[in-house]
mmCIF file of C-alpha atoms in Angstrom:
data_model
loop_
_atom_site.group_PDB
_atom_site.id
_atom_site.type_symbol
_atom_site.label_atom_id
_atom_site.label_comp_id
_atom_site.label_asym_id
_atom_site.label_seq_id
_atom_site.Cartn_x
_atom_site.Cartn_y
_atom_site.Cartn_z
ATOM 1 C CA MET A 1 -7.894 23.270 18.662
ATOM 2 C CA SER A 2 -6.726 19.712 19.104
ATOM 3 C CA ALA A 3 -9.090 16.797 18.688
ATOM 4 C CA PRO A 4 -10.404 15.226 21.893
ATOM 5 C CA ALA A 5 -8.538 12.158 23.031
ATOM 6 C CA PRO A 6 -10.372 8.861 22.566
ATOM 7 C CA LEU A 7 -11.910 7.258 25.633
ATOM 8 C CA ALA A 8 -9.626 4.808 27.390
ATOM 9 C CA GLY A 9 -10.327 1.305 26.212
ATOM 10 C CA ALA A 10 -12.447 2.479 23.288
ATOM 11 C CA PRO A 11 -11.973 0.576 20.018
ATOM 12 C CA PRO A 12 -10.211 2.460 17.219
ATOM 13 C CA PRO A 13 -12.568 4.249 14.822
ATOM 14 C CA ALA A 14 -13.588 2.270 11.750
ATOM 15 C CA ARG A 15 -11.917 3.316 8.531
ATOM 16 C CA PRO A 16 -13.588 3.259 5.106
ATOM 17 C CA ILE A 17 -11.798 0.146 3.866
ATOM 18 C CA ASP A 18 -12.026 -1.926 7.040
ATOM 19 C CA ASP A 19 -13.140 -5.513 6.348
ATOM 20 C CA THR A 20 -12.413 -5.295 2.620
ATOM 21 C CA ALA A 21 -9.987 -6.936 0.201
ATOM 22 C CA SER A 22 -8.194 -5.738 -2.908
ATOM 23 C CA THR A 23 -9.673 -6.353 -6.335
ATOM 24 C CA GLN A 24 -6.433 -8.041 -7.391
ATOM 25 C CA LEU A 25 -6.598 -10.699 -4.681
ATOM 26 C CA VAL A 26 -10.307 -11.327 -5.230
ATOM 27 C CA ARG A 27 -9.756 -11.690 -8.977
ATOM 28 C CA LEU A 28 -6.864 -14.106 -8.406
ATOM 29 C CA VAL A 29 -8.851 -16.382 -6.095
ATOM 30 C CA ARG A 30 -11.981 -16.122 -8.245
ATOM 31 C CA ASP A 31 -10.102 -17.196 -11.368
ATOM 32 C CA VAL A 32 -8.577 -20.209 -9.629
ATOM 33 C CA VAL A 33 -11.950 -21.192 -8.165
ATOM 34 C CA SER A 34 -13.560 -20.936 -11.613
ATOM 35 C CA LEU A 35 -11.178 -23.587 -12.951
ATOM 36 C CA SER A 36 -12.489 -26.157 -10.490
ATOM 37 C CA GLN A 37 -16.009 -24.899 -9.761
ATOM 38 C CA PRO A 38 -18.521 -26.720 -11.974
ATOM 39 C CA ASP A 39 -21.282 -24.253 -11.105
ATOM 40 C CA PRO A 40 -20.375 -20.731 -12.302
ATOM 41 C CA VAL A 41 -23.607 -19.446 -10.761
ATOM 42 C CA ALA A 42 -22.127 -20.111 -7.315
ATOM 43 C CA ILE A 43 -19.389 -17.586 -8.094
ATOM 44 C CA ALA A 44 -21.718 -15.110 -9.791
ATOM 45 C CA ARG A 45 -23.845 -14.933 -6.637
ATOM 46 C CA ILE A 46 -20.905 -13.587 -4.635
ATOM 47 C CA PRO A 47 -20.974 -9.749 -4.536
ATOM 48 C CA GLY A 48 -18.030 -7.960 -6.135
ATOM 49 C CA THR A 49 -16.716 -10.809 -8.283
ATOM 50 C CA ASP A 50 -17.701 -9.562 -11.741
ATOM 51 C CA ASP A 51 -15.125 -8.094 -14.123
ATOM 52 C CA ALA A 52 -16.685 -4.636 -14.110
ATOM 53 C CA VAL A 53 -16.184 -4.257 -10.360
ATOM 54 C CA LEU A 54 -12.754 -5.893 -10.306
ATOM 55 C CA GLY A 55 -11.376 -3.553 -12.958
ATOM 56 C CA GLY A 56 -10.298 -0.722 -10.651
ATOM 57 C CA GLU A 57 -7.475 -0.627 -8.106
ATOM 58 C CA LEU A 58 -9.447 1.776 -5.929
ATOM 59 C CA HIS A 59 -12.447 -0.542 -5.590
ATOM 60 C CA ARG A 60 -12.545 -2.563 -2.386
ATOM 61 C CA ILE A 61 -14.455 -5.824 -2.138
ATOM 62 C CA PRO A 62 -16.243 -6.992 1.035
ATOM 63 C CA LEU A 63 -14.036 -9.421 2.927
ATOM 64 C CA THR A 64 -17.040 -11.729 3.186
ATOM 65 C CA SER A 65 -16.910 -12.155 -0.601
ATOM 66 C CA LEU A 66 -13.256 -13.200 -0.480
ATOM 67 C CA VAL A 67 -13.964 -15.647 2.345
ATOM 68 C CA ARG A 68 -16.810 -17.160 0.330
ATOM 69 C CA LEU A 69 -14.421 -17.736 -2.579
ATOM 70 C CA TRP A 70 -11.937 -19.411 -0.243
ATOM 71 C CA GLU A 71 -14.767 -21.606 1.053
ATOM 72 C CA LEU A 72 -15.547 -22.756 -2.476
ATOM 73 C CA LEU A 73 -11.871 -23.459 -3.118
ATOM 74 C CA ALA A 74 -11.491 -25.363 0.150
ATOM 75 C CA ARG A 75 -13.892 -27.994 -1.179
ATOM 76 C CA ASN A 76 -10.954 -29.233 -3.249
ATOM 77 C CA GLY A 77 -9.078 -30.167 -0.075
ATOM 78 C CA ARG A 78 -5.486 -29.623 1.007
ATOM 79 C CA GLY A 79 -3.213 -28.309 -1.703
ATOM 80 C CA ALA A 80 -5.874 -26.015 -3.159
ATOM 81 C CA GLY A 81 -4.112 -22.945 -1.776
ATOM 82 C CA LEU A 82 -0.936 -23.871 -3.624
ATOM 83 C CA ALA A 83 -2.793 -23.484 -6.920
ATOM 84 C CA VAL A 84 -3.527 -19.847 -6.070
ATOM 85 C CA ALA A 85 0.151 -19.066 -5.454
ATOM 86 C CA ALA A 86 1.083 -20.893 -8.659
ATOM 87 C CA ALA A 87 -1.316 -18.621 -10.576
ATOM 88 C CA ALA A 88 0.202 -15.419 -9.153
ATOM 89 C CA PRO A 89 3.358 -14.261 -10.952
ATOM 90 C CA LEU A 90 5.006 -11.040 -9.815
ATOM 91 C CA GLY A 91 2.659 -8.119 -10.458
ATOM 92 C CA THR A 92 -0.583 -10.015 -9.850
ATOM 93 C CA LEU A 93 -1.230 -8.109 -6.621
ATOM 94 C CA ALA A 94 -0.053 -4.817 -8.130
ATOM 95 C CA THR A 95 1.526 -2.392 -5.639
ATOM 96 C CA TRP A 96 1.832 -4.938 -2.842
ATOM 97 C CA ASP A 97 3.868 -7.316 -4.995
ATOM 98 C CA TYR A 98 6.415 -4.638 -5.782
ATOM 99 C CA LEU A 99 6.604 -3.395 -2.200
ATOM 100 C CA VAL A 100 7.630 -6.836 -0.917
ATOM 101 C CA THR A 101 10.246 -7.304 -3.641
ATOM 102 C CA THR A 102 11.814 -3.836 -3.771
ATOM 103 C CA GLY A 103 14.504 -3.105 -1.206
ATOM 104 C CA PRO A 104 18.148 -3.773 -0.427
ATOM 105 C CA THR A 105 17.340 -7.256 0.972
ATOM 106 C CA LEU A 106 14.313 -9.507 1.374
ATOM 107 C CA ALA A 107 14.192 -8.785 5.099
ATOM 108 C CA ALA A 108 14.365 -5.029 4.524
ATOM 109 C CA ALA A 109 11.697 -5.108 1.798
ATOM 110 C CA LEU A 110 9.245 -7.061 3.966
ATOM 111 C CA ARG A 111 9.837 -4.789 6.958
ATOM 112 C CA ALA A 112 9.162 -1.695 4.842
ATOM 113 C CA ALA A 113 6.057 -3.277 3.278
ATOM 114 C CA GLN A 114 4.538 -4.529 6.523
ATOM 115 C CA PRO A 115 2.573 -1.329 7.373
ATOM 116 C CA TYR A 116 0.898 -1.514 3.957
ATOM 117 C CA HIS A 117 -0.618 -4.984 4.281
ATOM 118 C CA ARG A 118 -4.072 -3.352 4.212
ATOM 119 C CA LEU A 119 -3.536 -2.973 0.476
ATOM 120 C CA VAL A 120 -4.322 -6.688 0.258
ATOM 121 C CA THR A 121 -6.756 -7.315 3.100
ATOM 122 C CA ALA A 122 -7.906 -4.667 5.557
ATOM 123 C CA ALA A 123 -8.741 -7.020 8.398
ATOM 124 C CA ALA A 124 -7.472 -8.236 11.741
ATOM 125 C CA GLU A 125 -4.950 -10.433 10.012
ATOM 126 C CA GLY A 126 -1.525 -9.853 8.611
ATOM 127 C CA PHE A 127 1.996 -11.061 8.922
ATOM 128 C CA ALA A 128 4.524 -10.780 11.688
ATOM 129 C CA LEU A 129 8.273 -10.772 11.080
ATOM 130 C CA ARG A 130 10.980 -12.256 13.273
ATOM 131 C CA GLU A 131 14.694 -11.991 12.660
ATOM 132 C CA ASP A 132 16.528 -14.326 14.966
ATOM 133 C CA ASP A 133 17.892 -17.309 13.068
ATOM 134 C CA GLY A 134 17.137 -16.035 9.570
ATOM 135 C CA LEU A 135 13.826 -14.374 8.697
ATOM 136 C CA THR A 136 10.482 -15.850 9.757
ATOM 137 C CA VAL A 137 7.184 -14.690 8.270
ATOM 138 C CA GLU A 138 4.146 -15.621 10.363
ATOM 139 C CA PHE A 139 0.639 -15.213 9.036
ATOM 140 C CA ARG A 140 -2.636 -14.939 10.935
ATOM 141 C CA THR A 141 -5.971 -15.475 9.209
ATOM 142 C CA THR A 142 -9.389 -14.581 10.580
ATOM 143 C CA ALA A 143 -11.068 -17.513 8.815
ATOM 144 C CA GLY A 144 -12.907 -19.561 11.417
ATOM 145 C CA ASP A 145 -13.325 -22.795 9.462
ATOM 146 C CA PRO A 146 -10.146 -24.894 9.906
ATOM 147 C CA ALA A 147 -10.410 -26.304 6.364
ATOM 148 C CA VAL A 148 -10.653 -22.802 4.900
ATOM 149 C CA ALA A 149 -7.842 -21.511 7.114
ATOM 150 C CA ALA A 150 -5.608 -24.379 5.955
ATOM 151 C CA VAL A 151 -6.100 -23.467 2.292
ATOM 152 C CA ILE A 152 -5.500 -19.761 2.939
ATOM 153 C CA ASN A 153 -2.309 -20.470 4.873
ATOM 154 C CA GLU A 154 -1.005 -22.754 2.126
ATOM 155 C CA TYR A 155 -1.465 -19.931 -0.337
ATOM 156 C CA VAL A 156 0.093 -17.246 1.855
ATOM 157 C CA LEU A 157 3.252 -19.174 2.739
ATOM 158 C CA ALA A 158 3.695 -20.347 -0.853
ATOM 159 C CA TYR A 159 3.157 -16.739 -1.996
ATOM 160 C CA TYR A 160 6.012 -15.427 0.170
ATOM 161 C CA LEU A 161 8.298 -18.209 -1.024
ATOM 162 C CA ARG A 162 7.506 -17.350 -4.639
ATOM 163 C CA ARG A 163 8.151 -13.652 -4.066
ATOM 164 C CA ALA A 164 11.420 -14.451 -2.270
ATOM 165 C CA ARG A 165 12.593 -16.441 -5.277
ATOM 166 C CA GLU A 166 11.520 -13.706 -7.700
ATOM 167 C CA ALA A 167 13.086 -10.944 -5.605
ATOM 168 C CA THR A 168 16.442 -12.630 -5.041
ATOM 169 C CA GLY A 169 16.723 -14.443 -8.356
ATOM 170 C CA ARG A 170 17.721 -17.503 -6.338
ATOM 171 C CA ALA A 171 16.200 -20.974 -5.985
ATOM 172 C CA VAL A 172 15.317 -20.226 -2.371
ATOM 173 C CA THR A 173 14.482 -23.233 -0.197
ATOM 174 C CA PRO A 174 12.847 -22.484 3.166
ATOM 175 C CA ALA A 175 14.757 -23.397 6.288
ATOM 176 C CA ARG A 176 11.440 -24.334 7.880
ATOM 177 C CA VAL A 177 7.690 -24.278 7.182
ATOM 178 C CA THR A 178 5.088 -24.659 9.936
ATOM 179 C CA PHE A 179 1.332 -25.069 9.896
ATOM 180 C CA ALA A 180 -0.861 -24.658 12.956
ATOM 181 C CA GLY A 181 -3.371 -27.201 11.660
ATOM 182 C CA PRO A 182 -3.071 -30.970 11.903
ATOM 183 C CA ALA A 183 -1.069 -32.977 9.399
ATOM 184 C CA PRO A 184 -3.030 -34.230 6.398
ATOM 185 C CA ARG A 185 -2.916 -37.910 5.527
ATOM 186 C CA GLU A 186 -0.650 -37.089 2.590
ATOM 187 C CA HIS A 187 1.310 -33.912 1.953
ATOM 188 C CA SER A 188 3.642 -34.635 -0.958
ATOM 189 C CA ALA A 189 2.167 -31.635 -2.802
ATOM 190 C CA LEU A 190 3.399 -29.380 0.003
ATOM 191 C CA VAL A 191 6.861 -30.966 -0.111
ATOM 192 C CA ASP A 192 7.024 -30.379 -3.860
ATOM 193 C CA ALA A 193 5.760 -26.793 -3.620
ATOM 194 C CA PHE A 194 8.088 -25.718 -0.813
ATOM 195 C CA GLY A 195 11.031 -27.814 -1.969
ATOM 196 C CA THR A 196 11.688 -29.230 1.476
ATOM 197 C CA ARG A 197 10.566 -31.911 3.894
ATOM 198 C CA ARG A 198 11.164 -29.557 6.820
ATOM 199 C CA ILE A 199 7.423 -29.011 7.212
ATOM 200 C CA GLU A 200 5.822 -29.195 10.662
ATOM 201 C CA PHE A 201 2.142 -29.534 11.510
ATOM 202 C CA GLY A 202 0.333 -28.787 14.744
ATOM 203 C CA ALA A 203 2.753 -25.909 15.321
ATOM 204 C CA GLY A 204 2.000 -22.742 17.231
ATOM 205 C CA ALA A 205 1.720 -20.645 14.070
ATOM 206 C CA ASP A 206 1.636 -20.743 10.281
ATOM 207 C CA SER A 207 5.056 -19.573 9.184
ATOM 208 C CA ILE A 208 7.888 -19.801 6.707
ATOM 209 C CA THR A 209 11.523 -19.243 7.700
ATOM 210 C CA PHE A 210 14.234 -18.127 5.289
ATOM 211 C CA ALA A 211 17.890 -18.868 5.971
ATOM 212 C CA PRO A 212 20.100 -15.840 6.793
ATOM 213 C CA ASP A 213 21.871 -16.035 3.426
ATOM 214 C CA ASP A 214 18.540 -15.722 1.606
ATOM 215 C CA ALA A 215 17.002 -13.166 3.958
ATOM 216 C CA HIS A 216 19.955 -10.805 3.569
ATOM 217 C CA ALA A 217 20.946 -11.458 -0.038
ATOM 218 C CA PRO A 218 20.895 -8.337 -2.278
ATOM 219 C CA LEU A 219 17.675 -8.050 -4.262
ATOM 220 C CA THR A 220 17.665 -7.648 -8.026
ATOM 221 C CA ARG A 221 15.073 -4.849 -7.607
ATOM 222 C CA ALA A 222 17.047 -2.783 -5.076
ATOM 223 C CA ASP A 223 15.973 0.742 -6.045
ATOM 224 C CA PRO A 224 15.484 3.231 -3.163
ATOM 225 C CA ALA A 225 13.781 5.808 -5.392
ATOM 226 C CA LEU A 226 11.299 3.232 -6.701
ATOM 227 C CA ALA A 227 10.635 1.983 -3.176
ATOM 228 C CA HIS A 228 9.818 5.546 -2.090
ATOM 229 C CA LEU A 229 7.454 6.025 -5.039
ATOM 230 C CA LEU A 230 5.734 2.724 -4.278
ATOM 231 C CA ARG A 231 5.114 3.728 -0.668
ATOM 232 C CA ASP A 232 3.734 7.093 -1.786
ATOM 233 C CA HIS A 233 1.418 5.314 -4.216
ATOM 234 C CA ALA A 234 0.357 2.862 -1.510
ATOM 235 C CA ASP A 235 -0.516 5.777 0.784
ATOM 236 C CA LEU A 236 -2.617 7.296 -1.998
ATOM 237 C CA VAL A 237 -4.449 4.033 -2.677
ATOM 238 C CA LEU A 238 -5.239 3.502 0.995
ATOM 239 C CA ALA A 239 -6.468 7.084 1.334
ATOM 240 C CA THR A 240 -8.725 7.076 -1.729
ATOM 241 C CA ALA A 241 -9.948 3.474 -2.077
ATOM 242 C CA ARG A 242 -13.601 2.910 -1.258
ATOM 243 C CA PRO A 243 -15.743 -0.199 -0.720
ATOM 244 C CA ILE A 244 -18.116 -1.161 -3.496
ATOM 245 C CA PRO A 245 -21.794 -0.884 -2.566
ATOM 246 C CA GLY A 246 -22.986 -3.924 -0.650
ATOM 247 C CA PRO A 247 -25.739 -6.169 -2.023
ATOM 248 C CA LEU A 248 -28.402 -4.486 0.123
ATOM 249 C CA ASP A 249 -27.329 -0.885 -0.467
ATOM 250 C CA ALA A 250 -29.403 -0.390 -3.636
ATOM 251 C CA PHE A 251 -32.469 -1.885 -1.965
ATOM 252 C CA ARG A 252 -32.103 0.300 1.121
ATOM 253 C CA ALA A 253 -31.677 3.406 -1.019
ATOM 254 C CA ALA A 254 -34.886 2.520 -2.878
ATOM 255 C CA LEU A 255 -36.690 1.918 0.413
ATOM 256 C CA ASP A 256 -35.527 5.286 1.753
ATOM 257 C CA ALA A 257 -36.783 6.983 -1.403
ATOM 258 C CA ALA A 258 -40.124 5.212 -1.060
ATOM 259 C CA LEU A 259 -40.419 6.399 2.529
ATOM 260 C CA ASP A 260 -39.653 9.945 1.372
ATOM 261 C CA ASP A 261 -42.490 9.682 -1.136
ATOM 262 C CA GLY A 262 -44.896 8.153 1.370
ATOM 263 C CA GLU A 263 -45.202 4.798 -0.405
ATOM 264 C CA PRO A 264 -43.232 2.271 1.665
ATOM 265 C CA ALA A 265 -44.865 -0.773 0.096
ATOM 266 C CA LEU A 266 -43.150 -3.852 -1.307
ATOM 267 C CA PRO A 267 -44.543 -3.451 -4.867
ATOM 268 C CA ALA A 268 -43.478 0.212 -4.967
ATOM 269 C CA VAL A 269 -39.917 -0.558 -3.887
ATOM 270 C CA ALA A 270 -39.712 -3.499 -6.303
ATOM 271 C CA ARG A 271 -40.738 -1.180 -9.167
ATOM 272 C CA ARG A 272 -37.942 1.217 -8.271
ATOM 273 C CA LEU A 273 -35.503 -1.686 -8.584
ATOM 274 C CA ALA A 274 -37.037 -2.918 -11.855
ATOM 275 C CA THR A 275 -37.914 -6.288 -10.385
ATOM 276 C CA SER A 276 -40.925 -8.170 -9.079
ATOM 277 C CA PRO A 277 -41.966 -8.285 -5.416
ATOM 278 C CA ARG A 278 -41.399 -12.045 -5.316
ATOM 279 C CA THR A 279 -37.890 -11.766 -6.776
ATOM 280 C CA LEU A 280 -37.047 -8.966 -4.359
ATOM 281 C CA GLN A 281 -38.178 -11.082 -1.422
ATOM 282 C CA ARG A 282 -36.020 -13.971 -2.619
ATOM 283 C CA ARG A 283 -32.990 -11.678 -2.865
ATOM 284 C CA LEU A 284 -33.544 -10.361 0.639
ATOM 285 C CA ALA A 285 -33.856 -13.904 1.989
ATOM 286 C CA ALA A 286 -30.585 -14.840 0.284
ATOM 287 C CA HIS A 287 -28.892 -12.128 2.350
ATOM 288 C CA GLY A 288 -30.443 -13.197 5.634
ATOM 289 C CA THR A 289 -33.161 -10.584 5.938
ATOM 290 C CA THR A 290 -36.797 -9.962 4.989
ATOM 291 C CA TRP A 291 -38.937 -7.162 3.661
ATOM 292 C CA ARG A 292 -40.636 -6.797 7.058
ATOM 293 C CA GLN A 293 -37.320 -6.579 8.941
ATOM 294 C CA GLU A 294 -35.890 -3.997 6.556
ATOM 295 C CA LEU A 295 -39.038 -1.873 6.588
ATOM 296 C CA ASP A 296 -39.148 -2.014 10.373
ATOM 297 C CA LEU A 297 -35.525 -0.895 10.688
ATOM 298 C CA ALA A 298 -35.998 1.943 8.209
ATOM 299 C CA ARG A 299 -39.180 3.145 9.905
ATOM 300 C CA HIS A 300 -37.519 3.014 13.300
ATOM 301 C CA GLU A 301 -34.644 5.256 12.257
ATOM 302 C CA ARG A 302 -36.892 7.614 10.290
ATOM 303 C CA ALA A 303 -39.377 7.922 13.178
ATOM 304 C CA ARG A 304 -36.594 8.793 15.600
ATOM 305 C CA VAL A 305 -35.334 11.578 13.334
ATOM 306 C CA LEU A 306 -38.781 12.997 12.541
ATOM 307 C CA LEU A 307 -39.947 13.005 16.164
ATOM 308 C CA ALA A 308 -36.696 14.639 17.273
ATOM 309 C CA GLY A 309 -37.410 17.324 14.678
ATOM 310 C CA GLY A 310 -40.720 18.194 16.310
ATOM 311 C CA ARG A 311 -43.182 16.294 14.108
ATOM 312 C CA THR A 312 -46.356 15.067 15.782
ATOM 313 C CA THR A 313 -47.006 11.377 16.277
ATOM 314 C CA ALA A 314 -49.911 11.511 13.842
ATOM 315 C CA ALA A 315 -47.808 13.231 11.172
ATOM 316 C CA VAL A 316 -44.981 10.728 11.551
ATOM 317 C CA ALA A 317 -47.400 7.793 11.397
ATOM 318 C CA GLU A 318 -48.873 9.107 8.149
ATOM 319 C CA ARG A 319 -45.443 9.866 6.671
ATOM 320 C CA LEU A 320 -44.141 6.359 7.375
ATOM 321 C CA GLY A 321 -47.190 4.525 6.079
ATOM 322 C CA PHE A 322 -48.725 3.402 9.369
ATOM 323 C CA THR A 323 -52.495 3.033 9.431
ATOM 324 C CA ASP A 324 -52.714 5.492 12.337
ATOM 325 C CA ASP A 325 -50.759 6.776 15.307
ATOM 326 C CA ARG A 326 -51.818 3.766 17.386
ATOM 327 C CA ALA A 327 -49.925 1.517 14.971
ATOM 328 C CA LEU A 328 -46.867 3.745 15.385
ATOM 329 C CA ARG A 329 -47.148 3.546 19.167
ATOM 330 C CA LYS A 330 -47.288 -0.250 18.965
ATOM 331 C CA ALA A 331 -44.193 -0.298 16.733
ATOM 332 C CA SER A 332 -42.393 2.072 19.121
ATOM 333 C CA ARG A 333 -42.906 -0.279 22.039
ATOM 334 C CA ARG A 334 -41.535 -3.120 19.938
ATOM 335 C CA TRP A 335 -38.487 -1.073 18.904
ATOM 336 C CA ARG A 336 -37.421 0.322 22.228
ATOM 337 C CA GLY A 337 -40.144 -0.373 24.763
ATOM 338 C CA VAL A 338 -41.149 3.318 24.844
ATOM 339 C CA SER A 339 -43.866 5.528 23.478
ATOM 340 C CA PRO A 340 -43.221 7.475 20.252
ATOM 341 C CA THR A 341 -42.544 10.659 22.233
ATOM 342 C CA GLY A 342 -39.702 8.872 24.009
ATOM 343 C CA LEU A 343 -37.957 7.759 20.821
ATOM 344 C CA HIS A 344 -36.130 11.022 20.190
ATOM 345 C CA HIS A 345 -34.563 10.876 23.648
ATOM 346 C CA ARG A 346 -32.847 7.580 22.820
#
């Protein structure tokens, strides 16, 4: 039996690695940030940036963590993104690096690699390719802060220039570089990095254009068998990679266990996490939530399931730690504006 067709206009289903980044990219940006960040605690607070987590290719880091690292780096101003590209020799981004440098030509390698950009960042960003007068690589970032976007785009365009030089074995000079953002007061660092003054600001896109001779020059790594193996490996990584637990996952698991045991109290949950109630509250606040909000959400979902399973209002109230069924009814009206018996119909 075939699967039902999705509803017209419905968004595509979320995939496990949506809104995540590779460990290699996060490590690269983290290491560059650490060279200029006087407060290492600021980095340590960002989930997924410790060496233990970044050690596996199949771990995926929340995209919010990568964006936070870029925000820290952007404090250094324009040119900060160039330092990231300078710290990324071939192989730094593992499979992705070899995909974009293995093929008969630079243009062919980038075309073949394009569907695998999720290896680096699984987000609504990526690069578009145009082959009219040479080869143009356009990049789109989802970063909302213009200062952060400027640093990211510096890195990305410098990255593709570096890979083009490594792949061709030539001192490639771009035919054109464009930035969507406004021109900085001084951009000699960009001229030095890209090797050209043909840099435009306030353009319609962030892009780098390679001359036809460079785009279609034979690559030193032209190996069809290796390219096939790399794509197979990329498929495997994308199919088996999984996000690391988020910062609230351990807390929510402990809260669920406490609800199961009939002790949904702050001290009890804190004990399960080997911390103090005050420290736990501070951690929740740091992630934009509170004990009361989390308990309310957990009770809401648990009440809906229990009532749908035929439990009485009194039994559910006792199970979830309410003083009585009147307290549950009050919470139900707050949740959905209905009585407890109406919850399981929602």
